[in-house]
CSV table of C-alpha atoms and ligand atoms in Angstrom, one decimal:
chain,number,residue,atom,x,y,z
A,728,MET,CA,113.6,187.7,154.8
A,729,LYS,CA,115.9,189.1,152.1
A,730,ARG,CA,118.7,191.1,153.8
A,731,SER,CA,121.6,192.8,152.2
A,732,LEU,CA,123.1,194.9,155.0
A,733,LEU,CA,126.4,193.8,156.7
A,734,ASP,CA,126.6,194.2,160.5
A,735,SER,CA,128.5,193.0,163.5
A,736,GLN,CA,126.8,189.6,163.2
A,737,THR,CA,127.7,188.9,159.6
A,738,VAL,CA,129.6,185.7,159.0
A,739,LEU,CA,132.3,186.0,156.3
A,740,TYR,CA,133.1,183.3,153.7
A,741,GLY,CA,135.4,183.5,150.7
A,742,VAL,CA,137.4,181.7,148.0
A,743,LEU,CA,141.2,181.4,148.1
A,744,GLY,CA,143.1,181.2,144.8
A,745,ASP,CA,145.7,182.6,142.5
A,746,PRO,CA,144.6,184.1,140.2
A,747,ILE,CA,141.1,184.8,141.6
A,748,GLY,CA,139.8,187.9,139.8
A,749,HIS,CA,137.5,186.1,137.4
A,750,SER,CA,135.8,183.9,140.0
A,751,ARG,CA,132.0,183.7,139.8
A,752,SER,CA,131.8,182.2,143.3
A,753,PRO,CA,131.3,185.6,145.2
A,754,ILE,CA,128.2,186.6,143.1
A,755,MET,CA,126.8,183.1,143.3
A,756,HIS,CA,127.1,182.7,147.1
A,757,ASN,CA,126.1,186.3,148.0
A,758,ARG,CA,123.0,185.8,145.9
A,759,ALA,CA,122.3,182.5,147.7
A,760,PHE,CA,122.8,184.0,151.2
A,761,ARG,CA,120.4,186.9,150.3
A,762,GLU,CA,117.8,184.6,148.9
A,763,CYS,CA,117.8,182.5,152.1
A,764,GLY,CA,117.9,185.5,154.5
A,765,ILE,CA,121.3,184.4,155.9
A,766,ASN,CA,123.4,187.1,157.5
A,767,ALA,CA,126.7,186.2,155.6
A,768,ALA,CA,129.0,187.6,153.0
A,769,TYR,CA,131.4,186.0,150.5
A,770,THR,CA,134.4,187.5,148.9
A,771,ALA,CA,137.5,186.5,146.8
A,772,PHE,CA,140.9,186.4,148.4
A,773,HIS,CA,144.0,186.5,146.2
A,774,VAL,CA,146.3,184.2,148.1
A,775,THR,CA,149.8,183.2,146.7
A,776,ALA,CA,151.4,179.8,147.6
A,777,GLU,CA,153.7,181.6,150.1
A,778,GLN,CA,150.7,183.1,151.8
A,779,LEU,CA,148.5,180.0,152.0
A,780,HIS,CA,149.5,178.9,155.5
A,781,GLY,CA,148.9,182.4,156.9
A,782,ALA,CA,145.6,182.6,155.1
A,783,VAL,CA,144.4,179.3,156.8
A,784,GLU,CA,145.4,180.6,160.2
A,785,GLY,CA,143.5,183.8,159.3
A,786,ILE,CA,140.3,181.7,158.8
A,787,ARG,CA,140.6,180.6,162.5
A,788,ALA,CA,141.8,184.0,163.8
A,789,LEU,CA,139.1,186.0,162.1
A,790,GLY,CA,136.3,183.4,162.6
A,791,LEU,CA,135.4,183.0,159.0
A,792,GLY,CA,132.5,180.5,158.5
A,793,GLY,CA,134.5,178.7,155.8
A,794,VAL,CA,136.1,179.0,152.4
A,795,ASN,CA,136.3,177.5,149.0
A,796,VAL,CA,139.7,176.7,147.7
A,797,THR,CA,140.7,176.8,144.0
A,798,ILE,CA,143.7,176.5,141.7
A,799,PRO,CA,146.5,176.2,142.8
A,800,HIS,CA,145.8,175.4,146.4
A,801,LYS,CA,143.4,172.4,146.4
A,802,VAL,CA,146.2,169.9,147.4
A,803,GLU,CA,148.6,172.2,149.3
A,804,ILE,CA,146.0,173.3,151.8
A,805,MET,CA,145.4,169.8,153.1
A,806,PRO,CA,148.2,169.6,155.7
A,807,TYR,CA,147.1,172.9,157.3
A,808,LEU,CA,143.6,171.6,158.1
A,809,ASP,CA,142.5,169.7,161.2
A,810,LYS,CA,140.3,167.1,159.5
A,811,ILE,CA,139.8,165.8,156.0
A,812,ASP,CA,136.5,164.2,154.9
A,813,GLU,CA,136.9,160.8,153.4
A,814,GLY,CA,135.8,161.9,149.8
A,815,ALA,CA,138.4,164.7,149.9
A,816,ARG,CA,141.1,162.3,151.2
A,817,ILE,CA,140.4,159.8,148.3
A,818,ALA,CA,140.2,162.6,145.7
A,819,GLY,CA,143.5,164.0,147.2
A,820,ALA,CA,142.2,167.6,147.0
A,821,VAL,CA,140.0,170.0,149.1
A,822,ASN,CA,137.8,172.6,147.5
A,823,THR,CA,135.7,173.5,150.6
A,824,VAL,CA,136.6,174.2,154.2
A,825,VAL,CA,134.2,174.4,157.1
A,826,ASN,CA,135.2,176.2,160.3
A,827,GLN,CA,133.4,174.9,163.4
A,828,ASN,CA,134.6,176.8,166.4
A,829,GLY,CA,138.2,176.9,165.1
A,830,VAL,CA,138.3,173.3,163.9
A,831,LEU,CA,138.8,173.3,160.1
A,832,THR,CA,137.5,170.4,158.1
A,833,GLY,CA,138.3,169.9,154.4
A,834,TYR,CA,135.7,168.5,151.9
A,835,ASN,CA,135.7,168.0,148.1
A,836,THR,CA,132.4,169.0,146.6
A,837,ASP,CA,133.6,169.0,142.9
A,838,GLY,CA,132.9,165.3,142.3
A,839,ILE,CA,129.6,165.3,144.2
A,840,GLY,CA,128.6,168.5,142.4
A,841,TYR,CA,129.5,167.0,139.0
A,842,VAL,CA,127.5,163.8,139.5
A,843,ARG,CA,124.5,165.7,140.9
A,844,SER,CA,124.5,167.9,137.8
A,845,LEU,CA,125.0,165.0,135.4
A,846,LYS,CA,122.1,163.1,136.8
A,847,GLU,CA,119.7,166.0,137.1
A,848,GLU,CA,120.5,167.4,133.7
A,849,THR,CA,120.6,164.2,131.6
A,850,GLY,CA,118.5,161.7,133.7
A,851,VAL,CA,121.2,159.1,133.1
A,852,ASP,CA,121.2,155.8,135.0
A,853,LEU,CA,124.8,155.5,136.1
A,854,THR,CA,124.4,151.9,137.4
A,855,THR,CA,124.5,150.6,133.8
A,856,ALA,CA,126.9,153.2,132.3
A,857,ARG,CA,130.3,152.5,130.9
A,858,VAL,CA,132.4,155.7,131.2
A,859,LEU,CA,135.4,157.1,129.4
A,860,LEU,CA,137.0,159.7,131.6
A,861,ILE,CA,139.6,161.8,129.8
A,862,GLY,CA,142.2,163.3,132.1
A,863,ALA,CA,143.7,162.3,135.4
A,864,GLY,CA,144.2,165.6,137.3
A,865,GLY,CA,142.5,166.9,140.4
A,866,ALA,CA,139.0,167.2,138.9
A,867,ALA,CA,139.2,163.7,137.4
A,868,ARG,CA,140.0,162.2,140.8
A,869,GLY,CA,136.9,163.6,142.5
A,870,VAL,CA,134.7,162.7,139.5
A,871,ALA,CA,136.0,159.2,139.3
A,872,TYR,CA,135.4,158.5,143.0
A,873,GLU,CA,131.8,159.8,142.9
A,874,LEU,CA,131.0,157.9,139.7
A,875,ALA,CA,132.3,154.7,141.4
A,876,ARG,CA,130.2,155.5,144.5
A,877,GLU,CA,127.1,155.9,142.3
A,878,GLY,CA,127.6,152.4,141.0
A,879,VAL,CA,129.2,152.9,137.6
A,880,PRO,CA,130.3,149.4,136.7
A,881,CYS,CA,133.3,150.3,134.4
A,882,ILE,CA,135.4,153.4,134.1
A,883,TYR,CA,138.2,153.9,131.5
A,884,ILE,CA,140.6,156.7,132.4
A,885,ALA,CA,142.7,158.0,129.5
A,886,ASN,CA,145.3,160.7,129.9
A,887,ARG,CA,148.0,162.4,127.9
A,888,THR,CA,150.5,161.2,130.5
A,889,SER,CA,149.3,157.6,130.5
A,890,LYS,CA,151.2,156.8,133.7
A,891,ARG,CA,148.9,159.1,135.7
A,892,ALA,CA,145.9,157.4,134.2
A,893,VAL,CA,147.2,154.0,135.3
A,894,GLU,CA,148.0,155.3,138.8
A,895,LEU,CA,144.6,156.8,139.2
A,896,ALA,CA,143.0,153.6,137.9
A,897,GLU,CA,144.8,151.6,140.6
A,898,VAL,CA,143.6,153.9,143.4
A,899,MET,CA,140.0,153.9,142.1
A,900,GLY,CA,140.1,150.2,141.4
A,901,LYS,CA,139.1,149.6,145.0
A,902,TYR,CA,135.6,151.0,144.3
A,903,THR,CA,134.7,149.6,140.8
A,904,GLU,CA,136.4,148.3,137.7
A,905,VAL,CA,138.7,151.0,136.5
A,906,ILE,CA,141.2,150.7,133.6
A,907,GLY,CA,144.0,153.3,132.8
A,908,LEU,CA,144.9,154.0,129.2
A,909,GLY,CA,147.0,156.2,127.0
A,910,MET,CA,145.1,158.6,124.7
A,911,ASP,CA,146.3,156.4,121.7
A,912,GLU,CA,144.3,153.5,123.0
A,913,ILE,CA,140.9,155.2,123.1
A,914,GLY,CA,140.0,153.8,119.7
A,915,ASP,CA,140.1,150.3,121.0
A,916,ILE,CA,137.4,150.8,123.7
A,917,MET,CA,135.1,153.5,122.2
A,918,HIS,CA,132.6,150.9,120.9
A,919,GLU,CA,131.7,149.9,124.5
A,920,VAL,CA,131.5,153.3,126.1
A,921,SER,CA,128.2,155.1,126.8
A,922,ILE,CA,129.4,158.3,128.4
A,923,VAL,CA,132.5,160.4,127.5
A,924,ILE,CA,133.6,163.0,130.1
A,925,ASN,CA,136.3,165.5,129.5
A,926,THR,CA,138.0,166.5,132.7
A,927,THR,CA,141.1,168.1,131.0
A,928,SER,CA,141.5,171.8,130.3
A,929,VAL,CA,141.7,171.1,126.6
A,930,GLY,CA,139.1,173.4,124.8
A,931,MET,CA,138.9,176.0,127.6
A,932,SER,CA,139.0,179.7,126.8
A,933,PRO,CA,141.2,181.1,125.2
A,934,HIS,CA,142.1,177.8,123.4
A,935,VAL,CA,138.6,177.2,122.2
A,936,ASP,CA,139.6,175.5,118.9
A,937,LEU,CA,141.1,172.5,120.7
A,938,THR,CA,139.3,169.3,121.6
A,939,PRO,CA,140.5,166.3,123.6
A,940,ILE,CA,139.3,163.5,121.3
A,941,PRO,CA,138.9,163.1,117.5
A,942,GLU,CA,135.4,163.8,116.2
A,943,GLU,CA,135.2,160.4,114.5
A,944,TYR,CA,134.9,158.7,117.9
A,945,LEU,CA,131.6,160.5,118.6
A,946,HIS,CA,128.2,159.0,117.7
A,947,GLN,CA,124.5,159.3,118.4
A,948,GLY,CA,124.2,156.9,121.3
A,949,LEU,CA,126.7,158.7,123.5
A,950,ILE,CA,126.3,161.2,126.3
A,951,VAL,CA,129.2,163.6,126.0
A,952,SER,CA,130.0,165.8,129.0
A,953,ASP,CA,132.6,168.5,129.5
A,954,LEU,CA,133.7,170.0,132.9
A,955,ILE,CA,134.7,173.2,131.1
A,956,TYR,CA,132.1,176.0,131.5
A,957,ASN,CA,134.0,178.8,129.7
A,958,PRO,CA,133.0,178.6,126.9
A,959,ARG,CA,129.7,177.1,127.8
A,960,VAL,CA,129.7,175.0,124.6
A,961,THR,CA,133.2,173.7,123.9
A,962,ARG,CA,134.3,172.3,120.5
A,963,LEU,CA,133.9,168.8,121.9
A,964,LEU,CA,130.2,169.5,122.8
A,965,ARG,CA,129.6,171.2,119.5
A,966,GLU,CA,130.9,168.2,117.6
A,967,ALA,CA,129.0,165.8,119.8
A,968,GLU,CA,125.7,167.7,119.2
A,969,ALA,CA,126.3,167.7,115.5
A,970,CYS,CA,126.4,163.9,115.4
A,971,GLY,CA,123.3,163.6,117.5
A,972,ALA,CA,124.9,162.7,120.9
A,973,ARG,CA,123.4,164.1,124.1
A,974,THR,CA,125.6,166.8,125.7
A,975,HIS,CA,126.2,168.1,129.2
A,976,GLY,CA,128.3,171.2,130.0
A,977,GLY,CA,130.4,172.2,133.1
A,978,LEU,CA,128.2,175.1,134.3
A,979,GLY,CA,125.9,172.7,136.3
A,980,MET,CA,129.0,171.3,138.1
A,981,PHE,CA,130.1,174.7,139.1
A,982,ILE,CA,126.6,175.5,140.5
A,983,PHE,CA,126.3,172.2,142.3
A,984,GLN,CA,129.8,172.2,143.8
A,985,GLY,CA,128.8,175.6,145.2
A,986,ALA,CA,125.5,174.4,146.3
A,987,CYS,CA,127.1,171.5,148.2
A,988,ALA,CA,129.5,173.9,149.9
A,989,PHE,CA,126.6,176.2,150.8
A,990,GLU,CA,124.8,173.3,152.4
A,991,LEU,CA,127.9,172.2,154.4
A,992,TRP,CA,128.3,175.8,155.7
A,993,THR,CA,124.7,176.6,156.5
A,994,GLY,CA,122.8,173.3,156.9
A,995,LYS,CA,120.1,174.7,154.6
A,996,PRO,CA,119.2,173.6,151.0
A,997,ALA,CA,120.9,175.8,148.5
A,998,PRO,CA,118.6,177.9,146.2
A,999,ILE,CA,120.0,176.3,143.0
A,1000,GLU,CA,117.9,178.2,140.5
A,1001,VAL,CA,118.8,181.7,141.7
A,1002,MET,CA,122.4,180.6,141.9
A,1003,ARG,CA,122.3,179.3,138.3
A,1004,GLU,CA,120.5,182.5,137.1
A,1005,ILE,CA,123.0,184.9,138.5
A,1006,VAL,CA,126.0,183.0,137.2
A,1007,LEU,CA,124.5,182.8,133.7
A,1008,GLU,CA,123.8,186.5,133.8
A,1009,SER,CA,127.4,187.2,134.8
A,1010,LEU,CA,128.8,185.0,132.1
A,1011,GLN,CA,126.6,186.7,129.5
A,1012,ASN,CA,127.6,190.2,130.7
A,1013,ARG,CA,131.4,189.6,131.1
A,1014,GLY,CA,132.0,186.7,128.8
B,1401,LIG,P1,144.7,169.6,136.7
B,1401,LIG,O1,144.8,168.9,137.9
B,1401,LIG,O2,145.8,170.6,136.3
B,1401,LIG,O3,144.6,168.5,135.5
B,1401,LIG,C1,144.7,168.8,134.1
B,1401,LIG,C2,144.4,167.6,133.3
B,1401,LIG,O4,144.3,168.1,131.9
B,1401,LIG,C3,145.5,166.5,133.3
B,1401,LIG,O5,144.9,165.3,133.1
B,1401,LIG,C4,146.4,166.9,132.1
B,1401,LIG,O6,147.1,165.9,131.5
B,1401,LIG,C5,145.3,167.4,131.1
B,1401,LIG,N1,145.8,168.3,130.1
B,1401,LIG,C6,146.2,169.6,130.3
B,1401,LIG,N2,146.6,170.2,129.2
B,1401,LIG,C7,146.5,169.2,128.2
B,1401,LIG,C8,146.8,169.1,126.8
B,1401,LIG,N3,147.3,170.2,126.2
B,1401,LIG,N4,146.6,168.0,126.2
B,1401,LIG,C9,146.1,166.9,126.8
B,1401,LIG,N5,145.8,166.9,128.1
B,1401,LIG,C10,146.0,168.0,128.8
B,1401,LIG,O7,143.4,170.5,136.5
B,1401,LIG,P2,141.9,170.2,137.2
B,1401,LIG,O8,141.8,170.9,138.4
B,1401,LIG,O9,141.7,168.7,137.2
B,1401,LIG,O10,140.9,170.9,136.1
B,1401,LIG,C11,140.7,170.3,134.9
B,1401,LIG,C12,139.6,171.0,134.1
B,1401,LIG,O11,138.4,170.9,134.9
B,1401,LIG,C13,139.7,172.6,133.9
B,1401,LIG,O12,139.3,172.9,132.7
B,1401,LIG,C14,138.8,173.2,135.0
B,1401,LIG,O13,138.3,174.4,134.6
B,1401,LIG,C15,137.7,172.1,135.0
B,1401,LIG,N6,136.9,172.2,136.3
B,1401,LIG,C16,135.7,172.6,136.2
B,1401,LIG,C17,134.9,172.7,137.4
B,1401,LIG,C18,133.5,173.1,137.3
B,1401,LIG,O14,132.9,173.5,138.4
B,1401,LIG,N7,132.8,173.0,136.2
B,1401,LIG,C19,135.5,172.3,138.6
B,1401,LIG,C20,136.8,171.9,138.7
B,1401,LIG,C21,137.6,171.8,137.4
B,1401,LIG,P3,148.6,165.5,132.1
B,1401,LIG,O15,148.4,164.7,133.3
B,1401,LIG,O16,149.2,164.8,130.9
B,1401,LIG,O17,149.3,166.8,132.3
């Protein structure tokens, strides 16, 4: 059944963020609900830092099915929730909330979504990979944790602020071998790396001429992955492609983090292909 009418049984979902006007999550989730015949609707809520606590109370009071959480609330929302899933606790950030009869549980589907996308789109065997993760922010934490869970034997984390890389390496060191570095030390370890992952915002629109690492570090044997999906092909990916490396962009992560949230909310498999199609269409139409 493909329904589109809202009625008194419709369950509401949404995304909380500031700013939120450019979010592709509403079109993606509404398309998925329609495809699966689920009587639900998803919208974007512009919520400032001061309004966050009230907004979380509103989820309970209005009986929303759940929400996604985006910049800048992924960390600040945590104390307002009733339970935090282990992956979100270790990542230190929540991007999905499930409301079960007024009990709010926080999850982090960014890391899981990223790894699902990387594996499906490149076919890589992570159990023999040696990864250079650039960046040590919120996205890096979730990605590092899921890579470790997938059995990656060695992860280097390099960050502009090297102290943050070293701190994150210490936390993740419980799960696999993880070494924190400054960006100036990358040259020393590049020869042993098989996957490079950019988790920083360097190269994101409008600063599309920037790249997080020098082109001379890239070579044919690498997989080069960028979490950024606007633009779809970043300068890093363009330079990687030019030297024959395999590349992987951030759109798949966006789709799969949404798919994992959809599955937590509905208990049904997400219709990945229609979700991807509608997001691609919207990126082409609105840039
Ligand atoms: P965040 O917590 O603010 O972390 C930002 C990271 O980027 C930090 O490591 C920061 O280094 C580094 N950085 C920022 N500006 C830099 C610069 N000019 N030079 C060098 N390093 C710089 O942000 P986040 O939530 O992790 O998001 C990071 C990126 O991932 C964003 O581009 C976001 O769009 C993308 N992302 C994509 C998806 C998806 O679905 N595809 C999902 C989540 C995030 P310092 O520690 O030195 O400040």
